[in-house]
Short mmCIF file of C-alpha atoms in Angstrom, two decimals:
data_model
loop_
_atom_site.label_atom_id
_atom_site.label_comp_id
_atom_site.label_asym_id
_atom_site.label_seq_id
_atom_site.Cartn_x
_atom_site.Cartn_y
_atom_site.Cartn_z
CA MET A 1259 0.00 0.00 0.00
CA CYS A 1260 1.42 3.37 -0.98
CA VAL A 1261 1.79 5.91 1.75
CA GLY A 1262 0.05 9.12 0.80
CA ASN A 1263 2.28 11.66 2.44
CA ILE A 1264 5.27 12.47 0.26
CA ARG A 1265 7.33 13.08 3.36
CA SER A 1266 6.96 9.43 4.20
CA TYR A 1267 9.14 8.37 1.28
CA PHE A 1268 12.43 7.42 2.79
CA SER A 1269 14.28 6.78 -0.43
CA PHE A 1270 14.02 7.53 -4.09
CA ARG A 1271 13.95 3.82 -4.79
CA SER A 1272 10.75 3.47 -2.80
CA PHE A 1273 9.38 6.55 -4.55
CA THR A 1274 9.90 5.03 -7.97
CA ALA A 1275 8.46 1.71 -6.86
CA CYS A 1276 5.49 3.43 -5.27
CA ALA A 1277 4.97 5.64 -8.31
CA ALA A 1278 4.98 2.59 -10.54
CA SER A 1279 2.56 0.75 -8.29
CA ARG A 1280 0.27 3.74 -8.01
CA ASN A 1281 0.14 4.09 -11.75
CA GLN A 1282 -0.27 0.36 -12.27
CA ILE A 1283 2.50 0.46 -14.80
CA SER A 1284 5.60 -1.59 -15.25
CA ILE A 1285 8.59 -0.20 -13.43
CA MET A 1286 10.74 -0.98 -16.49
CA GLY A 1287 10.27 2.06 -18.70
CA ASP A 1288 11.76 2.52 -22.14
CA LEU A 1289 14.62 4.62 -20.83
CA GLN A 1290 15.40 2.17 -18.08
CA ARG A 1291 15.55 -0.59 -20.68
CA VAL A 1292 18.07 1.47 -22.62
CA LEU A 1293 20.16 1.98 -19.50
CA GLY A 1294 19.92 -1.69 -18.67
CA LYS A 1295 21.92 -2.56 -21.77
CA GLY A 1296 24.95 -1.51 -19.81
CA GLU A 1297 26.38 1.16 -22.08
CA TYR A 1298 25.90 4.02 -19.65
CA ALA A 1299 27.69 3.30 -16.44
CA PRO A 1300 26.88 4.19 -13.66
CA PHE A 1301 23.20 4.31 -14.63
CA THR A 1302 22.85 0.67 -15.58
CA SER A 1303 20.78 -0.40 -12.62
CA ALA A 1304 19.64 2.92 -11.24
CA PRO A 1305 15.99 3.25 -10.20
CA ILE A 1306 14.50 5.87 -12.44
CA PHE A 1307 11.34 7.91 -12.69
CA GLU A 1308 10.66 8.68 -16.33
CA SER A 1309 8.01 10.16 -18.59
CA ASN A 1310 7.61 11.29 -22.16
CA PHE A 1311 7.20 14.96 -23.00
CA VAL A 1312 6.86 17.23 -25.99
CA GLN A 1313 9.06 20.29 -25.93
CA VAL A 1314 7.05 23.49 -26.24
CA ASN A 1315 7.82 27.18 -26.14
CA ARG A 1316 6.73 29.45 -23.34
CA ARG A 1317 3.34 29.93 -24.97
CA GLY A 1318 2.77 26.20 -25.23
CA GLU A 1319 3.42 25.78 -28.94
CA PRO A 1320 5.34 22.63 -29.93
CA ILE A 1321 8.98 22.97 -30.90
CA TYR A 1322 9.62 21.21 -34.19
CA VAL A 1323 12.82 19.40 -35.15
CA HIS A 1324 13.04 17.94 -38.64
CA ASN A 1325 9.37 18.75 -39.19
CA ARG A 1326 8.11 16.83 -36.20
CA PRO A 1327 7.47 17.80 -32.59
CA ASN A 1328 10.55 17.39 -30.43
CA CYS A 1329 9.68 14.51 -28.13
CA VAL A 1330 11.84 13.98 -25.08
CA THR A 1331 11.97 11.23 -22.51
CA VAL A 1332 12.98 12.66 -19.14
CA GLY A 1333 14.32 10.43 -16.41
CA ILE A 1334 15.23 11.34 -12.86
CA CYS A 1335 17.56 8.98 -11.08
CA ALA A 1336 20.37 8.55 -8.59
CA SER A 1337 23.80 7.71 -9.90
CA SER A 1338 24.71 5.77 -6.78
CA PRO A 1339 22.72 3.27 -4.70
CA SER A 1340 23.87 5.03 -1.57
CA LEU A 1341 22.01 8.21 -2.47
CA SER A 1342 18.59 8.64 -0.93
CA LEU A 1343 17.66 11.39 -3.35
CA PRO A 1344 18.15 11.46 -7.12
CA ASN A 1345 21.00 13.58 -8.36
CA VAL A 1346 20.76 13.28 -12.14
CA MET A 1347 18.32 14.18 -14.88
CA LEU A 1348 18.60 12.17 -18.09
CA LEU A 1349 17.23 13.19 -21.47
CA ALA A 1350 16.62 10.75 -24.29
CA HIS A 1351 15.28 11.08 -27.79
CA THR A 1352 14.04 8.68 -30.40
CA VAL A 1353 16.45 8.55 -33.30
CA THR A 1354 16.11 6.97 -36.70
CA LYS A 1355 18.68 4.33 -37.49
CA SER A 1356 19.53 2.58 -40.71
CA PRO A 1357 19.65 -1.22 -40.45
CA GLN A 1358 23.42 -1.17 -40.77
CA GLU A 1359 23.66 1.03 -37.70
CA VAL A 1360 21.55 -1.33 -35.64
CA THR A 1361 22.99 -4.67 -36.69
CA SER A 1362 26.22 -5.85 -38.21
CA LYS A 1363 24.45 -7.84 -40.87
CA PRO A 1364 24.91 -6.34 -44.32
CA TRP A 1365 21.78 -5.84 -46.38
CA LYS A 1366 21.42 -6.00 -50.10
CA VAL A 1367 20.45 -2.63 -51.45
CA SER A 1368 17.36 -3.97 -53.16
CA LYS A 1369 16.13 -5.62 -49.99
CA GLN A 1370 17.01 -2.97 -47.45
CA PRO A 1371 14.32 -2.87 -44.78
CA PRO A 1372 12.82 0.39 -43.52
CA THR A 1373 14.78 2.47 -41.07
CA MET A 1374 14.21 1.82 -37.38
CA GLU A 1375 13.61 4.12 -34.48
CA GLN A 1376 15.44 3.70 -31.21
CA LEU A 1377 15.46 5.59 -27.96
CA GLU A 1378 18.92 6.93 -27.22
CA LEU A 1379 20.27 8.80 -24.27
CA SER A 1380 21.29 12.26 -25.41
CA ARG A 1381 22.22 14.23 -22.32
CA PHE A 1382 22.40 14.23 -18.59
CA PHE A 1383 22.37 17.07 -16.10
CA PRO A 1384 23.38 16.92 -12.48
CA LEU A 1385 20.25 18.08 -10.70
CA LYS A 1386 22.26 20.71 -8.89
CA PHE A 1387 22.39 22.52 -12.24
CA VAL A 1388 18.69 22.19 -13.03
CA GLU A 1389 15.63 23.75 -11.49
CA ILE A 1390 12.44 21.85 -12.26
CA SER A 1391 9.17 23.64 -11.68
CA VAL A 1392 5.57 23.62 -12.83
CA HIS A 1393 4.95 26.03 -15.67
CA ASN A 1394 1.29 25.26 -16.25
CA ALA A 1395 -0.42 22.69 -14.08
CA GLU A 1396 -3.60 22.65 -16.13
CA LYS A 1397 -1.72 21.87 -19.33
CA ARG A 1398 0.71 19.55 -17.51
CA ARG A 1399 3.76 21.56 -18.46
CA LEU A 1400 7.05 21.67 -16.65
CA LYS A 1401 9.81 24.25 -16.81
CA LEU A 1402 13.46 23.27 -16.74
CA LYS A 1403 15.80 26.12 -15.91
CA LEU A 1404 19.48 25.39 -16.42
CA ALA A 1405 22.46 26.85 -14.63
CA SER A 1406 23.25 28.74 -17.82
CA GLY A 1407 20.00 30.65 -17.39
CA ARG A 1408 18.27 29.00 -20.30
CA SER A 1409 14.85 27.54 -19.80
CA PHE A 1410 12.98 24.77 -21.57
CA TYR A 1411 9.32 23.90 -21.38
CA LEU A 1412 7.95 20.39 -21.58
CA GLU A 1413 4.38 19.20 -21.90
CA LEU A 1414 3.60 15.76 -20.55
CA CYS A 1415 2.31 13.36 -23.15
CA GLY A 1416 0.92 9.87 -23.03
CA PRO A 1417 -2.46 8.17 -22.81
CA PRO A 1418 -5.02 10.70 -21.56
CA ASP A 1419 -6.20 8.43 -18.79
CA GLU A 1420 -2.68 8.23 -17.38
CA GLN A 1421 -1.58 11.82 -17.71
CA HIS A 1422 -3.30 13.05 -14.58
CA LEU A 1423 -1.70 10.42 -12.39
CA LEU A 1424 1.69 10.81 -14.02
CA PHE A 1425 1.67 14.55 -13.59
CA ARG A 1426 0.75 14.19 -9.95
CA GLN A 1427 3.81 12.02 -9.55
CA TRP A 1428 5.93 14.73 -11.11
CA LEU A 1429 4.47 17.24 -8.68
CA ARG A 1430 5.42 14.96 -5.82
CA LEU A 1431 8.91 14.51 -7.20
CA ILE A 1432 9.39 18.24 -7.63
CA SER A 1433 8.32 18.78 -4.04
CA LEU A 1434 10.67 16.05 -2.91
CA LEU A 1435 13.58 17.63 -4.75
CA LYS A 1436 12.86 20.98 -3.15
CA LEU A 1437 12.96 19.63 0.38
CA PRO A 1438 16.01 20.86 2.26
CA GLN A 1439 18.46 18.00 2.61
CA ASP A 1440 18.40 18.02 6.41
CA ARG A 1441 14.60 18.01 6.48
CA TYR A 1442 14.50 15.14 4.01
CA ASN A 1443 16.89 13.09 6.08
CA ASN A 1444 14.62 13.56 9.08
CA THR A 1445 11.41 12.48 7.36
CA MET B 857 27.89 31.75 -26.14
CA PRO B 858 26.16 30.20 -23.14
CA THR B 859 27.80 27.14 -21.70
CA SER B 860 26.06 23.92 -20.88
CA SER B 861 26.39 22.22 -17.50
CA SER B 862 25.58 18.82 -18.85
CA VAL B 863 27.06 15.74 -20.38
CA GLU B 864 26.04 15.05 -23.94
CA PHE B 865 26.09 11.56 -25.38
CA GLY B 866 26.94 10.46 -28.87
CA ALA B 867 27.57 7.12 -30.50
CA ARG B 868 29.44 6.10 -33.61
CA MET B 869 30.04 2.77 -35.27
CA ILE B 870 33.52 2.19 -36.67
CA ASN B 871 35.44 -0.78 -38.02
CA ILE B 872 38.79 -1.98 -36.73
CA ASP B 873 40.34 -5.17 -38.13
CA SER B 874 37.02 -6.02 -39.78
CA LYS B 875 35.27 -5.83 -36.42
CA GLN B 876 32.37 -3.48 -35.83
CA ILE B 877 32.93 -1.35 -32.79
CA LYS B 878 30.52 1.07 -31.18
CA LEU B 879 31.98 4.13 -29.54
CA GLN B 880 29.85 5.57 -26.76
CA ILE B 881 31.05 9.14 -26.38
CA TRP B 882 30.41 11.42 -23.43
CA ASP B 883 31.02 15.11 -24.04
CA THR B 884 31.48 16.82 -20.69
CA ALA B 885 31.44 20.43 -19.67
CA GLY B 886 34.78 22.00 -18.87
CA GLN B 887 33.72 24.45 -16.20
CA GLU B 888 35.36 24.28 -12.83
CA SER B 889 31.97 23.81 -11.17
CA PHE B 890 31.49 20.64 -13.16
CA ARG B 891 34.81 19.07 -12.26
CA SER B 892 33.59 17.22 -9.19
CA ILE B 893 30.77 15.70 -11.21
CA THR B 894 33.07 14.74 -14.05
CA ARG B 895 35.36 12.81 -11.73
CA SER B 896 32.55 10.43 -10.92
CA TYR B 897 32.34 9.16 -14.45
CA TYR B 898 35.93 8.40 -15.31
CA ARG B 899 35.66 4.89 -13.94
CA GLY B 900 33.53 3.66 -16.77
CA ALA B 901 35.74 5.03 -19.52
CA ALA B 902 38.11 3.01 -21.66
CA GLY B 903 39.43 6.13 -23.36
CA ALA B 904 39.46 9.88 -22.98
CA LEU B 905 40.09 12.80 -25.29
CA LEU B 906 41.75 15.60 -23.36
CA VAL B 907 41.29 18.78 -25.36
CA TYR B 908 42.86 22.22 -25.26
CA ASP B 909 42.54 25.26 -27.51
CA ILE B 910 45.74 26.08 -29.40
CA THR B 911 44.70 29.74 -29.48
CA ARG B 912 44.39 30.00 -25.68
CA ARG B 913 47.48 29.34 -23.59
CA GLU B 914 45.44 29.03 -20.38
CA THR B 915 43.63 25.94 -21.66
CA PHE B 916 46.99 24.29 -22.25
CA ASN B 917 48.14 25.33 -18.79
CA HIS B 918 45.14 23.58 -17.23
CA LEU B 919 45.97 20.23 -18.80
CA THR B 920 48.01 19.06 -15.84
CA THR B 921 45.05 19.43 -13.51
CA TRP B 922 42.69 17.64 -15.87
CA LEU B 923 45.21 14.87 -16.40
CA GLU B 924 45.69 14.42 -12.66
CA ASP B 925 41.94 14.08 -12.26
CA ALA B 926 41.73 11.56 -15.06
CA ARG B 927 44.61 9.48 -13.78
CA GLN B 928 43.36 9.53 -10.20
CA HIS B 929 39.80 8.51 -10.94
CA SER B 930 40.13 6.16 -13.89
CA SER B 931 41.52 2.78 -14.74
CA SER B 932 45.27 2.82 -15.11
CA ASN B 933 44.85 1.44 -18.62
CA MET B 934 42.54 4.18 -19.84
CA VAL B 935 43.82 5.50 -23.16
CA ILE B 936 44.22 9.27 -23.18
CA MET B 937 44.46 11.19 -26.44
CA LEU B 938 45.70 14.76 -26.11
CA ILE B 939 43.99 17.04 -28.61
CA GLY B 940 45.10 20.52 -29.63
CA ASN B 941 41.95 21.88 -31.25
CA LYS B 942 41.34 24.84 -33.57
CA SER B 943 44.27 24.06 -35.83
CA ASP B 944 42.53 26.08 -38.54
CA LEU B 945 43.30 29.28 -36.58
CA GLU B 946 47.02 29.24 -37.32
CA SER B 947 47.25 33.03 -37.28
CA ARG B 948 46.00 33.05 -33.69
CA ARG B 949 48.12 30.14 -32.48
CA ASP B 950 49.24 30.57 -28.88
CA VAL B 951 50.53 27.05 -28.23
CA GLN B 952 53.05 25.51 -30.60
CA LYS B 953 52.48 22.00 -31.86
CA ALA B 954 55.85 20.99 -30.47
CA GLU B 955 54.66 21.95 -27.00
CA GLY B 956 51.66 19.66 -27.30
CA GLU B 957 53.86 16.87 -28.57
CA ALA B 958 56.27 17.34 -25.69
CA PHE B 959 53.48 17.33 -23.10
CA ALA B 960 52.07 14.14 -24.58
CA ARG B 961 55.46 12.49 -24.69
CA GLU B 962 56.23 13.48 -21.11
CA HIS B 963 52.95 12.07 -19.82
CA GLY B 964 52.62 9.02 -22.01
CA LEU B 965 49.72 10.30 -24.09
CA VAL B 966 48.87 10.11 -27.76
CA PHE B 967 48.77 13.52 -29.45
CA MET B 968 46.95 15.06 -32.37
CA GLU B 969 45.99 18.53 -33.52
CA THR B 970 42.49 18.88 -34.90
CA SER B 971 40.00 21.36 -36.22
CA ALA B 972 36.39 20.73 -35.38
CA LYS B 973 35.53 23.52 -37.79
CA THR B 974 37.19 21.98 -40.82
CA SER B 975 36.95 18.36 -39.57
CA THR B 976 40.70 18.00 -39.82
CA ASN B 977 41.80 14.91 -37.89
CA VAL B 978 38.54 14.73 -35.95
CA GLU B 979 37.56 11.27 -37.10
CA GLU B 980 41.17 10.16 -36.88
CA ALA B 981 41.34 11.21 -33.24
CA PHE B 982 38.47 8.95 -32.27
CA ILE B 983 39.56 6.07 -34.45
CA ASP B 984 43.16 6.19 -33.28
CA THR B 985 42.01 6.22 -29.66
CA ALA B 986 39.78 3.23 -30.34
CA LYS B 987 42.63 1.41 -32.07
CA GLU B 988 44.82 1.89 -29.03
CA ILE B 989 42.06 0.54 -26.79
CA TYR B 990 41.66 -2.42 -29.13
CA ARG B 991 45.39 -3.06 -29.02
CA LYS B 992 45.28 -3.13 -25.23
CA ILE B 993 42.37 -5.55 -25.34
CA GLN B 994 44.37 -7.86 -27.56
CA GLN B 995 47.31 -7.63 -25.18
CA GLY B 996 45.04 -8.62 -22.32
CA LEU B 997 45.44 -5.31 -20.52
CA PHE B 998 41.69 -4.76 -20.52
CA ASP B 999 39.46 -7.43 -19.05
CA VAL B 1000 36.54 -7.44 -21.46
CA ASN B 1001 34.47 -9.41 -18.97
CA ASN B 1002 34.62 -6.57 -16.49
CA GLU B 1003 32.31 -3.84 -17.70
CA ALA B 1004 33.81 -1.42 -15.21
CA ASN B 1005 36.57 -1.01 -17.78
CA GLY B 1006 34.05 0.61 -20.09
CA ILE B 1007 34.10 -2.19 -22.64
CA LYS B 1008 31.12 -4.32 -23.54
CA ILE B 1009 31.04 -7.29 -25.89
CA GLY B 1010 28.31 -6.76 -28.43
CA PRO B 1011 25.52 -9.36 -28.32
CA GLN B 1012 24.94 -9.69 -32.05
CA GLN B 1013 28.50 -10.19 -33.12
CA PRO B 1014 30.46 -12.20 -30.56
CA SER B 1015 33.79 -10.91 -31.81
CA GLY B 1016 32.65 -7.29 -31.83
CA ILE B 1017 33.89 -4.97 -29.11
CA ALA B 1018 31.85 -2.01 -27.92
CA PRO B 1019 34.22 0.37 -26.18
CA GLY B 1020 32.53 2.12 -23.32
CA ALA B 1021 32.28 5.79 -22.57
CA GLY B 1022 35.00 7.79 -24.21
CA THR B 1023 35.14 10.96 -22.20
CA ARG B 1024 36.02 14.20 -23.92
CA HIS B 1025 37.02 16.99 -21.58
CA SER B 1026 37.21 20.42 -23.08
CA PRO B 1027 38.59 23.29 -20.99
CA GLN B 1028 37.22 25.48 -23.76
CA GLY B 1029 33.75 24.86 -22.41
CA SER B 1030 30.96 23.78 -24.70
CA GLY B 1031 28.45 26.17 -26.12
CA ASP B 1032 24.84 25.32 -26.58
CA SER B 1033 23.18 27.40 -29.24
CA SER B 1034 20.38 24.95 -29.88
CA GLY B 1035 16.87 25.83 -28.86
CA CYS B 1036 16.02 22.19 -28.19
CA CYS B 1037 16.65 20.25 -25.07
#
């Protein structure tokens, strides 16, 4: 049974497990599967809270890259099992790969299959350099402000019946991240 | 140009001795404030590109500190390629090529001058680093069964080697002019 009060979460691992349970979704998200391949130490086995977003501008209009909305998978995780709070934000994008890039098997030109899309990790930020806040709760938009002063806006996407629950989890996580360290340790 | 306090990932498939090798490349920020974070991720790297700007003496002067960090927090077998970048700006050169060569020789590094602008020696820098890693694998200096070395055997081609994170440290700092996250 999930404890309702966010202050009752004693570790990020329990938060991610509770969030998954609350949402009745598998804890193994797409990004976590990518990390599990072992190419991104030390994130291979890190518990992670992740969701898919569309990047928008401040007014809520989608940002387009190569004529399609820029979709981003955002993951929040801890880079060490000893950490009780997450310390890293990961960003991943779906990229289009040719078959040769995915496998080592050569293809005949005349029989080349369609290109494939894969989720790939593109960037990570230490959370000390990122401020995550709610930009528009009604539209389920978050604001990411970087240490450089730049800001990005992300709108949560996914099945409509899950968005409300997912966004509530992000609100909880944002609150958790804003807790002073000493207060968190005492909860 | 605003700097980015993040690590950016890139991947590239190359061939060495008819074997397909995937390079997983981590591009780190060079700011002082990022140094403590950067140290945490040396352990998973099989190779590193240590970069300075040939038009800025101070970036060359900082190499010793970066190298100490790398040596202290990484595997002793990590391959380090010293890169003198911006070789296209010869008229603004502030560090002679011979100085870079001497530093590399003194510290047991491989050395190359590049230009990211004109692509001179850029691909060669990564490939030569990978070749050196591959040579060490063949000599048994890297245990390919220990992923902490930053090397992973590819599942689809048993003889294929996937070198782990190659860390590029640029005291120049990295600019982020893109409007996308």
